[in-house]
Short mmCIF file of C-alpha atoms and ligand atoms in Angstrom, two decimals:
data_model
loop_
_atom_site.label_atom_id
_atom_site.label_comp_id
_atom_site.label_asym_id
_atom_site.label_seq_id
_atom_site.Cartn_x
_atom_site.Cartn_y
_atom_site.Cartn_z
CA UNK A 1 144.57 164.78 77.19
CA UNK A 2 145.58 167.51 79.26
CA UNK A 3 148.03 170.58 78.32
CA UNK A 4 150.32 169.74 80.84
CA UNK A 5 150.52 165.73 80.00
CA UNK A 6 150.75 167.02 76.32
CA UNK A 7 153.51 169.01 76.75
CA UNK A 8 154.94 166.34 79.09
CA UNK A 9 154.75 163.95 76.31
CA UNK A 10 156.36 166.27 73.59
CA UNK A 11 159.22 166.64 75.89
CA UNK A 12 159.58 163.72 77.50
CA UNK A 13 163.26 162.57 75.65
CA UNK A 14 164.43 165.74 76.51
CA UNK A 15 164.21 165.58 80.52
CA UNK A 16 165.24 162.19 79.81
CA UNK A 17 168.09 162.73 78.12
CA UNK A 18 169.38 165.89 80.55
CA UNK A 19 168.58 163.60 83.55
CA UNK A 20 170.95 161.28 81.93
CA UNK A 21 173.92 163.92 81.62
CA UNK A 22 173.25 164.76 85.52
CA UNK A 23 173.16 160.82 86.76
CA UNK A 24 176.35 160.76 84.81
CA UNK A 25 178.27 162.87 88.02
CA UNK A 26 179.35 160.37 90.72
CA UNK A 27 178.38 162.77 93.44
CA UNK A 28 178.91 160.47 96.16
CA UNK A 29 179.31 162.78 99.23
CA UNK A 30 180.42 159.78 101.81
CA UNK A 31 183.61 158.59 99.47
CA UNK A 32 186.09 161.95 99.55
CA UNK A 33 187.51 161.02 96.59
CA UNK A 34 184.73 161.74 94.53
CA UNK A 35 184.97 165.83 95.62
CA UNK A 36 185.47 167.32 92.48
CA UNK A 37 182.31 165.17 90.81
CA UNK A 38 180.46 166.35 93.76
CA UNK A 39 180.93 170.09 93.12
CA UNK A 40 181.00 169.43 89.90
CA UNK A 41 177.23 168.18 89.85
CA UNK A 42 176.35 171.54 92.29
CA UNK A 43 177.35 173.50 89.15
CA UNK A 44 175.40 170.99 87.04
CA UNK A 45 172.49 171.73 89.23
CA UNK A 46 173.04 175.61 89.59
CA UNK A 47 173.18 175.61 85.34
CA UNK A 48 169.96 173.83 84.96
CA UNK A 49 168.35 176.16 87.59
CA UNK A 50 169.46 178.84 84.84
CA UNK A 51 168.40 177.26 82.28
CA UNK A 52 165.02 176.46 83.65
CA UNK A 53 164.71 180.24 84.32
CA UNK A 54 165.45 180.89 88.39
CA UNK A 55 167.31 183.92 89.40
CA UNK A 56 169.23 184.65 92.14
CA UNK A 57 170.76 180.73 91.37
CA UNK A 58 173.57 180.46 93.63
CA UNK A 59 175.87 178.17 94.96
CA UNK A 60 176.29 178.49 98.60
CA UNK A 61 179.53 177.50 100.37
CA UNK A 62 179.21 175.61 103.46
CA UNK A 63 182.34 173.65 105.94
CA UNK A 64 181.00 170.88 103.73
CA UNK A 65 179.04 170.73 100.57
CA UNK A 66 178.07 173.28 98.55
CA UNK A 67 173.86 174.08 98.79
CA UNK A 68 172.13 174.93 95.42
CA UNK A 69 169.93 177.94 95.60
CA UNK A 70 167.60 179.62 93.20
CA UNK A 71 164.40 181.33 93.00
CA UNK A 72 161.49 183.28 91.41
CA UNK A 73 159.48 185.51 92.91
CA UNK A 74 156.85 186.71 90.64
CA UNK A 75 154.68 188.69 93.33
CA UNK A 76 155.77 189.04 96.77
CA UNK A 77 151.55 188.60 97.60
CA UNK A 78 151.59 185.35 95.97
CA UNK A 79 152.27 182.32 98.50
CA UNK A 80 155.88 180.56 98.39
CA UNK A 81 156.61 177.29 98.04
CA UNK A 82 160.42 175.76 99.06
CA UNK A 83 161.87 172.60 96.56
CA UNK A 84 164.00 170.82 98.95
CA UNK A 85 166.17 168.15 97.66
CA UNK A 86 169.61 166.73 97.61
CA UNK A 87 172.32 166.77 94.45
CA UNK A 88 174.37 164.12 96.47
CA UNK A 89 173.76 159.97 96.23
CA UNK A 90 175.27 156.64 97.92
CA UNK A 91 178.20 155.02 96.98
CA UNK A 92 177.93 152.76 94.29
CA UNK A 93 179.84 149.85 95.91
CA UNK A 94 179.54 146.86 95.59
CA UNK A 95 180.04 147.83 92.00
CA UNK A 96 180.27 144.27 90.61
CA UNK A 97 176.80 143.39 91.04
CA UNK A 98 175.39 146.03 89.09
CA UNK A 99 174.29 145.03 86.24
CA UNK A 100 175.35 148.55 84.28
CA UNK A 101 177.79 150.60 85.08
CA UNK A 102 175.69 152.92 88.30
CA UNK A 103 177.09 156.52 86.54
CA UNK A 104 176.21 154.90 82.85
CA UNK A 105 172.53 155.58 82.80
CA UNK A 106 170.46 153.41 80.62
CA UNK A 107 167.01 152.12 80.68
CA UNK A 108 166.01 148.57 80.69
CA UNK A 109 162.26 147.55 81.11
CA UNK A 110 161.25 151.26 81.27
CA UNK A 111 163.39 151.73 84.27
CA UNK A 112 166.58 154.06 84.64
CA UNK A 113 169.12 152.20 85.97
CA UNK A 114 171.62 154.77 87.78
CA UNK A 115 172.75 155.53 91.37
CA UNK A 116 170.97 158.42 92.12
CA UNK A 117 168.00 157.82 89.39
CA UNK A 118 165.57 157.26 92.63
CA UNK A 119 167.44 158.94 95.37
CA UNK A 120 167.16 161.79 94.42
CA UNK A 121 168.47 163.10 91.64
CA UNK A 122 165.70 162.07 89.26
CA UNK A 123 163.02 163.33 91.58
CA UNK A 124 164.72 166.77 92.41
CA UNK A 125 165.16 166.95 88.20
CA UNK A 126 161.53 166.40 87.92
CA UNK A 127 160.74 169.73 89.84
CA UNK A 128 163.43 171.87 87.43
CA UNK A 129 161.69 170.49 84.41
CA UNK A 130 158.29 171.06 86.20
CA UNK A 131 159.55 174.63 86.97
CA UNK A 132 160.55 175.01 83.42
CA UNK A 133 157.07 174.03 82.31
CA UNK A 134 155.36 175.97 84.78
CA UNK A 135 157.58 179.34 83.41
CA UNK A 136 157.32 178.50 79.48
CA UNK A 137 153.17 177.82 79.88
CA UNK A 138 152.89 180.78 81.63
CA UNK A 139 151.68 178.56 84.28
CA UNK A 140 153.56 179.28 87.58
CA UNK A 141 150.54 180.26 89.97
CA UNK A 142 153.17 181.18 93.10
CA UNK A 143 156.91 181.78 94.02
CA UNK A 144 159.22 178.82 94.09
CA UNK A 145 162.82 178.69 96.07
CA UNK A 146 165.04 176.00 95.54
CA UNK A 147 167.42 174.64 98.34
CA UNK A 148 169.02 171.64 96.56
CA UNK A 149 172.16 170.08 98.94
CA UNK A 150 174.65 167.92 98.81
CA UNK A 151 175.19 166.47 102.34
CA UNK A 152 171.70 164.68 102.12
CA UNK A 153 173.28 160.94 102.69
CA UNK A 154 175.66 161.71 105.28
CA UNK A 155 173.50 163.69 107.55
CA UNK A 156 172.92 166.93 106.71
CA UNK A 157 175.18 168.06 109.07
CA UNK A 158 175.58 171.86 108.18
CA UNK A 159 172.21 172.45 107.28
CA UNK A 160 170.54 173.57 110.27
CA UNK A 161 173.42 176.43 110.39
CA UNK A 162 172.81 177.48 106.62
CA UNK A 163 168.99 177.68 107.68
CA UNK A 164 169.74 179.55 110.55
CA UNK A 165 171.76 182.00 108.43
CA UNK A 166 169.33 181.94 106.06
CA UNK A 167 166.26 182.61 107.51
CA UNK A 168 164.74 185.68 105.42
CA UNK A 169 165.88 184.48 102.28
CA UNK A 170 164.06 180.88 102.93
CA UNK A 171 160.96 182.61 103.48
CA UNK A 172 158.11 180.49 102.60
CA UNK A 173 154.59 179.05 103.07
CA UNK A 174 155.52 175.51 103.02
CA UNK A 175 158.24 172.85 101.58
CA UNK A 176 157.77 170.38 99.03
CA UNK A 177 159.90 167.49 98.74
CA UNK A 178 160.26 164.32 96.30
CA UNK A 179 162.53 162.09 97.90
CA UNK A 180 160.15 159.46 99.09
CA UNK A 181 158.22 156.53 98.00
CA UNK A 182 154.35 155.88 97.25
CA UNK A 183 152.86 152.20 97.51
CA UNK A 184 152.42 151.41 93.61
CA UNK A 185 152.27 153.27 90.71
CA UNK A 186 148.42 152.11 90.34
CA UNK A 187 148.28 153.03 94.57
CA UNK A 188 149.55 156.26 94.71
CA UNK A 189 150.31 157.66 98.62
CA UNK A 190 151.88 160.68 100.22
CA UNK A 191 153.89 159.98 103.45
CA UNK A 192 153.12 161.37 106.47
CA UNK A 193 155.91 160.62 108.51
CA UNK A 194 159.87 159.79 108.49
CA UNK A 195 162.03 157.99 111.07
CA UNK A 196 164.69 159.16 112.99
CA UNK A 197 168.42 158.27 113.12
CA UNK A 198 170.70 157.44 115.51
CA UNK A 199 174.16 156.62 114.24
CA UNK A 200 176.98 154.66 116.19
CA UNK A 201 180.35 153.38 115.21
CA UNK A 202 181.56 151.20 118.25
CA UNK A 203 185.39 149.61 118.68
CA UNK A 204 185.92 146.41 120.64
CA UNK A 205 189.62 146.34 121.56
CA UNK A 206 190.70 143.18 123.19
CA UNK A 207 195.00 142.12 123.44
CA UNK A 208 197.45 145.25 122.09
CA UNK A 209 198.05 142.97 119.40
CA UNK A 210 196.86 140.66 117.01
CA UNK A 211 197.84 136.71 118.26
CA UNK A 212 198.11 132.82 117.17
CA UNK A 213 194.73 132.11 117.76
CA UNK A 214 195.85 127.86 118.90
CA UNK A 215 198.64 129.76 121.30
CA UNK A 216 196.87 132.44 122.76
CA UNK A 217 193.45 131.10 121.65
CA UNK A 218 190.43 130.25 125.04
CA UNK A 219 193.24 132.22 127.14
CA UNK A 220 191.81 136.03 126.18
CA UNK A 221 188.67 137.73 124.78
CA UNK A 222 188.39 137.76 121.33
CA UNK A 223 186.91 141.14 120.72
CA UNK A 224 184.90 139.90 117.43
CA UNK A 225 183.32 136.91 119.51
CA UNK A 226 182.71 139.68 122.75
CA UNK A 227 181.44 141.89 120.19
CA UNK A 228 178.84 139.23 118.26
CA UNK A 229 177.28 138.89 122.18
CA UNK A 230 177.39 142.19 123.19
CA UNK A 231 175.33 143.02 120.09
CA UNK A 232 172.93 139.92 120.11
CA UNK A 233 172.49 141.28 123.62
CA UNK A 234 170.48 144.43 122.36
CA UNK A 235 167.64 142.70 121.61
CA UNK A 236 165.49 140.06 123.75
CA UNK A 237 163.70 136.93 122.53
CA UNK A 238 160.57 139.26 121.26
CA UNK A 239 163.26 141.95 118.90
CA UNK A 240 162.10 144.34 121.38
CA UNK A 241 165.58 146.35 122.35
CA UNK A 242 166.54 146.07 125.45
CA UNK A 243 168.67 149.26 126.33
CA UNK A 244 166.82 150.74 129.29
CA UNK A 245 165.27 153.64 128.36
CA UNK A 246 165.63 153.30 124.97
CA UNK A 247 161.26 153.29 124.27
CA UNK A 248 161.02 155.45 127.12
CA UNK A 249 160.12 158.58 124.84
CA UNK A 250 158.22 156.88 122.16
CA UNK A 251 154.18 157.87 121.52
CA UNK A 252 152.34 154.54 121.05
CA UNK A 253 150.10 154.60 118.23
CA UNK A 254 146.51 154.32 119.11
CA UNK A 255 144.54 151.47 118.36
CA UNK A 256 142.48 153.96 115.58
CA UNK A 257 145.74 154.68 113.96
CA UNK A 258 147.15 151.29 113.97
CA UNK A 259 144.20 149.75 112.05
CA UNK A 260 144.28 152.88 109.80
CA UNK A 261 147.82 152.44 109.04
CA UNK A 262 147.14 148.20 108.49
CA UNK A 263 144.37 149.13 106.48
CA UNK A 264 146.89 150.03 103.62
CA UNK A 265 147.10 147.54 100.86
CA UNK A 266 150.49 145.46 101.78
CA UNK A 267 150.72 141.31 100.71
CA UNK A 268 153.34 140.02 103.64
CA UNK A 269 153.47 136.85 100.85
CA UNK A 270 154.25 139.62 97.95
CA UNK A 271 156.73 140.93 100.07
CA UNK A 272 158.62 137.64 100.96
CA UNK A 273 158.42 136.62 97.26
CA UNK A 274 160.19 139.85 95.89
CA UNK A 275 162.65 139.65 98.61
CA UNK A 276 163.32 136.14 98.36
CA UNK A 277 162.81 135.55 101.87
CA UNK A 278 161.33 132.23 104.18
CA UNK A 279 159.77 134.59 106.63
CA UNK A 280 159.42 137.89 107.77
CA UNK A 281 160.89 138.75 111.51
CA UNK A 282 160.48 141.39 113.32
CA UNK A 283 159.32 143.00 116.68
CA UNK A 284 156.39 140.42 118.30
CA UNK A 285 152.80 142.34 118.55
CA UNK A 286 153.22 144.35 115.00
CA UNK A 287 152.55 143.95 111.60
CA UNK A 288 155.45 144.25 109.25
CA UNK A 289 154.02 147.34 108.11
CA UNK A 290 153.96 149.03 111.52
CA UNK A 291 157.77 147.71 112.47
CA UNK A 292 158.78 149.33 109.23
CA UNK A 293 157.33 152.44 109.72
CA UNK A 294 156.08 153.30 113.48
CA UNK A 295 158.39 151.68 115.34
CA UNK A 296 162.40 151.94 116.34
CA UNK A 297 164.83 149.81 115.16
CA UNK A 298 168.48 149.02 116.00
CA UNK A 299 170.38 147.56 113.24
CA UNK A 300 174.42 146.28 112.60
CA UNK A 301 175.20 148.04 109.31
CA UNK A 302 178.51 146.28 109.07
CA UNK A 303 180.46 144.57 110.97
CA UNK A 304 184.65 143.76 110.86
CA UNK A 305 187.55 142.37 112.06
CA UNK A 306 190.31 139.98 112.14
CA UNK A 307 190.82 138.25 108.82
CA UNK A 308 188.82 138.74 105.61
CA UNK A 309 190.98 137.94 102.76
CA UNK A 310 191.68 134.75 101.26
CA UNK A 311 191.80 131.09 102.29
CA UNK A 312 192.37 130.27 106.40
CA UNK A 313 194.65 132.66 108.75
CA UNK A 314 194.53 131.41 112.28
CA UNK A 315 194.13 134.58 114.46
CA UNK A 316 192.81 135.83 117.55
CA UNK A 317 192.16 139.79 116.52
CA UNK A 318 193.19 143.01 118.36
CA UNK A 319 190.15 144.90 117.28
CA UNK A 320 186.55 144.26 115.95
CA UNK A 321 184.63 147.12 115.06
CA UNK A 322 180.24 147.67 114.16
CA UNK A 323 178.38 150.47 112.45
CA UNK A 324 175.11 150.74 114.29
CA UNK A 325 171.86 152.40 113.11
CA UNK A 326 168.79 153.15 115.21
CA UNK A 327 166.37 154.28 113.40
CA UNK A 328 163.59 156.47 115.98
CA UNK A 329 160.06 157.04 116.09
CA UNK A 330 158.36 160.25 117.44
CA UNK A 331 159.08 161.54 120.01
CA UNK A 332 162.48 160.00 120.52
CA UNK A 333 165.71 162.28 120.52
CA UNK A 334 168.36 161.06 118.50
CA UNK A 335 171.05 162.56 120.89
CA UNK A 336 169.12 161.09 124.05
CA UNK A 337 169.35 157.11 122.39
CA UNK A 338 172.65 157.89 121.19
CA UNK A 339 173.58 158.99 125.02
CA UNK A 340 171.48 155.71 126.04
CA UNK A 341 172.82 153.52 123.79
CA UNK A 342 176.89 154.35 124.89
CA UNK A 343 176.46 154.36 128.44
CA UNK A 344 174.56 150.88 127.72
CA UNK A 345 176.87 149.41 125.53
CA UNK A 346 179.87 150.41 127.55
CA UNK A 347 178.35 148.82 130.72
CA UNK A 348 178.02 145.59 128.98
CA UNK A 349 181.58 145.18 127.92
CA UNK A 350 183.62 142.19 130.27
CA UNK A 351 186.32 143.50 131.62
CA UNK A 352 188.77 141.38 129.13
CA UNK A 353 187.88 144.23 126.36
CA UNK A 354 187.85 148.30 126.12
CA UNK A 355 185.23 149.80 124.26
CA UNK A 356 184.82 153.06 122.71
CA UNK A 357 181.14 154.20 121.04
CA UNK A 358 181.33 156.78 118.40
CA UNK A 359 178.74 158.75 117.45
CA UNK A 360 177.76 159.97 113.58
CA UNK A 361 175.27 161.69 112.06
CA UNK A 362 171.28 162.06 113.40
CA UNK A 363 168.01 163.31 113.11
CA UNK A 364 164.56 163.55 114.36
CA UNK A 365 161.39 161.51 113.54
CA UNK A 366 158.65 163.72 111.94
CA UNK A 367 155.30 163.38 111.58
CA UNK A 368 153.65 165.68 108.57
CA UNK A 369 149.68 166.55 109.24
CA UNK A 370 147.19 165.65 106.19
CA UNK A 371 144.92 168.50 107.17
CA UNK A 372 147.25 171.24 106.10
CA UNK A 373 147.02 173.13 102.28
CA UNK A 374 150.01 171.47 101.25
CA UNK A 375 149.08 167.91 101.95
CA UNK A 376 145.47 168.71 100.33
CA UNK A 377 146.92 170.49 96.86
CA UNK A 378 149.28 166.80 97.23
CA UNK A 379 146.64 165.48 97.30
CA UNK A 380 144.42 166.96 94.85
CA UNK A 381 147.37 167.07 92.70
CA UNK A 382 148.04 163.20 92.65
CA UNK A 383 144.11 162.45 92.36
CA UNK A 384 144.57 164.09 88.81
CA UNK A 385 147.39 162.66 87.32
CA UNK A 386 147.11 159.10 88.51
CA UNK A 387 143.53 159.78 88.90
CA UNK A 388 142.98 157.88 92.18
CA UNK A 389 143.34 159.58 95.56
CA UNK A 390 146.31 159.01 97.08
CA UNK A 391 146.57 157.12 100.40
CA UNK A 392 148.45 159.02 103.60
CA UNK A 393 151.67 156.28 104.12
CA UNK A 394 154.25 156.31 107.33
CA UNK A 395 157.79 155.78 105.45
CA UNK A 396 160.45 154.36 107.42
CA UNK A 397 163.53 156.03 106.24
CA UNK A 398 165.26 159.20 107.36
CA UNK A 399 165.83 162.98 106.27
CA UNK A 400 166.71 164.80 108.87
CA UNK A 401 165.95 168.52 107.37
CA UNK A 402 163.00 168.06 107.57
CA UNK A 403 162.27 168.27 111.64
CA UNK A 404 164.78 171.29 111.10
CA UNK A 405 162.44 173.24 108.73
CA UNK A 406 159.83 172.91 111.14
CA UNK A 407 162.06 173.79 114.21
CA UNK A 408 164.28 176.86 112.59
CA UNK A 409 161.93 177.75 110.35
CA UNK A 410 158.53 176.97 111.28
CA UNK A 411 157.75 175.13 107.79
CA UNK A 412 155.39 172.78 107.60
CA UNK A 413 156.78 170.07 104.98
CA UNK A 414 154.58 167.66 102.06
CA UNK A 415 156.81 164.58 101.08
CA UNK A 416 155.44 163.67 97.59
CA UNK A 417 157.48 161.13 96.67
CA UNK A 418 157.10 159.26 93.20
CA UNK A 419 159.65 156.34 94.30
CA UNK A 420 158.42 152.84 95.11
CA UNK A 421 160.35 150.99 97.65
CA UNK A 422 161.33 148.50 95.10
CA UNK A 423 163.50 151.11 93.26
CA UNK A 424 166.77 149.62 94.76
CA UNK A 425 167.69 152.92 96.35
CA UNK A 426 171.08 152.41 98.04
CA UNK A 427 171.26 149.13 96.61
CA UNK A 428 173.08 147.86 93.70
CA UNK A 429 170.56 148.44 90.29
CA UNK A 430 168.98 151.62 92.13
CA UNK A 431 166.35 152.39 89.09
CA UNK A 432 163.87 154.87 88.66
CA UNK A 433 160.49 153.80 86.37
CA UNK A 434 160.05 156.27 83.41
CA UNK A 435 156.54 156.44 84.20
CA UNK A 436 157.04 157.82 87.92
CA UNK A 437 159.86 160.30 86.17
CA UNK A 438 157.36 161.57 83.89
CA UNK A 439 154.36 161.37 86.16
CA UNK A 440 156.14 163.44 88.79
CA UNK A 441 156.97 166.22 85.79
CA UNK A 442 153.56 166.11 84.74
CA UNK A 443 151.52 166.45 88.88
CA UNK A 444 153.95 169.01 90.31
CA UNK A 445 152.35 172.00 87.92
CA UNK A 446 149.02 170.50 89.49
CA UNK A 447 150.43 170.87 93.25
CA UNK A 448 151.21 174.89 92.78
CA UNK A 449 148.01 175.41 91.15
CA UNK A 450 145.92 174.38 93.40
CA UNK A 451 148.10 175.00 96.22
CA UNK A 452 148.03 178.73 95.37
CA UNK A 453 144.39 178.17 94.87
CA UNK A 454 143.84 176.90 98.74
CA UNK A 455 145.76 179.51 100.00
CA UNK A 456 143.85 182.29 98.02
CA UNK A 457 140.52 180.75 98.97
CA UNK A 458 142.14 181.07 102.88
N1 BES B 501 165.45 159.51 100.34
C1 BES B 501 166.01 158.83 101.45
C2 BES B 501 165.04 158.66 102.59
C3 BES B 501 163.77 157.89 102.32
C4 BES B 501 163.71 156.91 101.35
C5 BES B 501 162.65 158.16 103.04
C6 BES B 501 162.54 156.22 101.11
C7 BES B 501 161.50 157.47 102.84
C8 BES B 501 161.44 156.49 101.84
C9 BES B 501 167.21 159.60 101.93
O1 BES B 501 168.07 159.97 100.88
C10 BES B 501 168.05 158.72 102.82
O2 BES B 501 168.53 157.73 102.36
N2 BES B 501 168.23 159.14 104.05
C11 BES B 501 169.13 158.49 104.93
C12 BES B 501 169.39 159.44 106.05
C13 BES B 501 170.73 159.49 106.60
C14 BES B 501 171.89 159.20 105.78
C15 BES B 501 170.93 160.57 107.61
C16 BES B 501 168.53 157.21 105.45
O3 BES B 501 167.30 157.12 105.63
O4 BES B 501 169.29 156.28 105.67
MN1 MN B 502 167.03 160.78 99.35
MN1 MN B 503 169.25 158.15 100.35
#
């Protein structure tokens, strides 16, 4: 066995155990009234940075969460790597069909069950307790910084500015994150690529008032029934979405890269089967693996109106309202489709309702190369813990930093994620396997070494 498994072994209740005392802080960012458990776990991450052994740990005030910093340099020569992660998590909700309590951590069938476990708390723990290895073994080959935020799940919205400020300090030779997903544990993969958001909350407004839907009811619009159309109207008989313009932007894969990208191992029957489904559906001419990673999407996120409460209330509603998500593909602009997708959606509305589009949060698609030092030492580093090499995957979900690292700080960025897309994440149940917690502890050390290797050997 290898020192680093060894020693990954010997510890391995202990970064359980602290793991457990972090997924124990309902950081929610999106529910305000969890603020003081979200700063609370920033403190919880700035004291195991301490502990661990980074200096300069500081918690950095922003209009919005608090960002996590911490380093060591040990020779300004040496190449840097940036830890990016995020402290914050989802809500819970709807709480009554977890199975445990989401902020009482436990582990059933070598999974921890927690919100957070996945996403990303357990993966940005994995990296302290690799760091703390890495210091203790007299094994850390390069400088580490540590940007760990809290603003991850609702957009990242005052990140770019803290980079901007920031820009000497962040001063590095790549970024590493682990807040992504491989295909199995026995089919390890680094992703190459994330989509892009595009965020909408829209408001159908019909009469100034809610009425009896038998006395004013086939008289008016009702804004929930104008609404269902409008947004059935989005897409045509193929799921291809029909706002003009809206593919305008996006860079068709090439026939090379589509089989490449088909050539990873994916069971459609598997998938149907774990997700209790009759059928797959999606966008005609692509596999489901392509619509869920190459290609755009527009998707109702929730929906409401009118009356949801018990038994039968006959009325006609005032107001219906959606949350829309498109998520984008390069080289789409998140502020462009949002633009698109208002002047669209207003143009579609009969003139018996008022609409109003409101924008959220967005980012851009990236695309991360597999010919660059960081994705090779990824590499390397996954071919010796799991020892198979791991297979370059397009993910389909979103974090915006990381076209901003590239853009305001001219990082280049490695997404080893130890995930699987099974963990629940956002979901009731969210889990994290054991094995992947203790697997990522144990190939991180791996990454720097040979990552400072590659970059000594030019
Ligand atoms: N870690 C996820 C993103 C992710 C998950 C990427 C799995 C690839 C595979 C991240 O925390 C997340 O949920 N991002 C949001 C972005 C948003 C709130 C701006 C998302 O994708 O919905
Ligand atoms: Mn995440
Ligand atoms: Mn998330």
């Amino acid at each position: 066995m290898s020192d680093i498994k060894h020693i990954v072994d010997k510890n391995s209740e202990r970064y359980l155990n602290e793991l457990f005392a972090l997924l124990r802080i309902p950081s929610v960012s999106a529910d305000p009234k969890y603020k003081t458990d979200v700063l609370r776990m920033a403190d919880a991450v700035k004291d195991s940075l301490v502990a661990a052994g980074a200096e300069k740990v500081e918690i950095c005030p922003t209009p919005g969460y608090p960002i996590v910093y911490g380093e060591k340099i040990i020779d300004t020569n040496l190449p840097t790597v940036l830890v990016y992660g995020h402290y914050d998590v989802q809500p819970p909700d709807p709480l009554e069909l977890w199975t445990s309590p989401p902020f009482e951590p436990v582990i059933r069938n070598g999974n921890i069950y927690a919100r957070g476990s996945a996403d990303d708390k357990g993966q940005v723990f994995m990296h302290v307790k690799a760091f703390e290895l890495m210091l203790q073994n007299n094994l850390l080959p390069c400088n580490v910084k540590f940007m760990i935020e809290g603003e991850e799940e609702v957009g990242s919205s005052n990140l770019d500015n803290f980079l901007e400020a920031n820009k000497e300090r962040l001063k590095a030779d790549c970024v590493l994150v682990s807040d992504t997903s491989m295909i199995a544990n026995d089919i390890p993969s680094i992703n190459t690529g994330l989509r892009g958001l595009s965020y909408v909350e829209v408001e159908v407004t019909g009469p100034n008032r809610d009425l009896h839907s038998g006395v004013y009811g086939g008289g008016v619009a009702n804004p929930i029934n104008v609404l269902c159309e409008m947004i059935a109207s989005l897409k045509d008989s193929d799921l291809h979405i029909s706002i003009p313009g809206f593919y305008d932007d996006v860079i068709e894969l090439s026939q090379a890269e589509r089989d490449a990208l088909n050539s990873a191992p994916f069971e459609v029957e598997e998938y149907k089967r774990e997700l209790k489904i009759g059928d797959v559906m999606g966008e005609k001419g692509y596999s489901t693996l392509e619509r869920t990673a190459t290609r755009p999407t527009l998707d109702v996120n929730g929906i409401w109106g009118g009356y949801t409460g018990e038994g039968a209330k006959t009325v006609l509603p005032s107001k219906a309202y959606a949350k829309i998500s498109m998520r984008l593909v390069p080289n789409q602009s998140p502020d462009k489709i949002t633009e698109l997708f208002k002047k669209h959606f207003e143009s579609i509305a009969p003139a018996g309702v008022k609409v109003e589009v409101r924008p959220h949060h967005g980012g851009w698609p990236v695309v991360t190369p597999t010919d660059s030092n960081e994705y090779r030492a990824a590499a390397k580093a996954m071919q010796t813990t799991f020892g198979k090499e791991p297979i370059p995957a397009r993910g389909g979900g979103s974090i915006p930093i990381v076209a901003s690292f590239e853009k305001i700080l001219g990082l280049k960025t490695v997404l080893m994620g130890f995930g699987l897309d099974t963990d629940d994440i956002h979901s009731p149940d969210e889990h994290y396997g054991v094995f992947n917690y203790l697997k990522g502890i144990e190939t991180i050390p791996y990454f720097f070494r040979y990552y400072a290797e590659m970059k000594q050997n030019g």
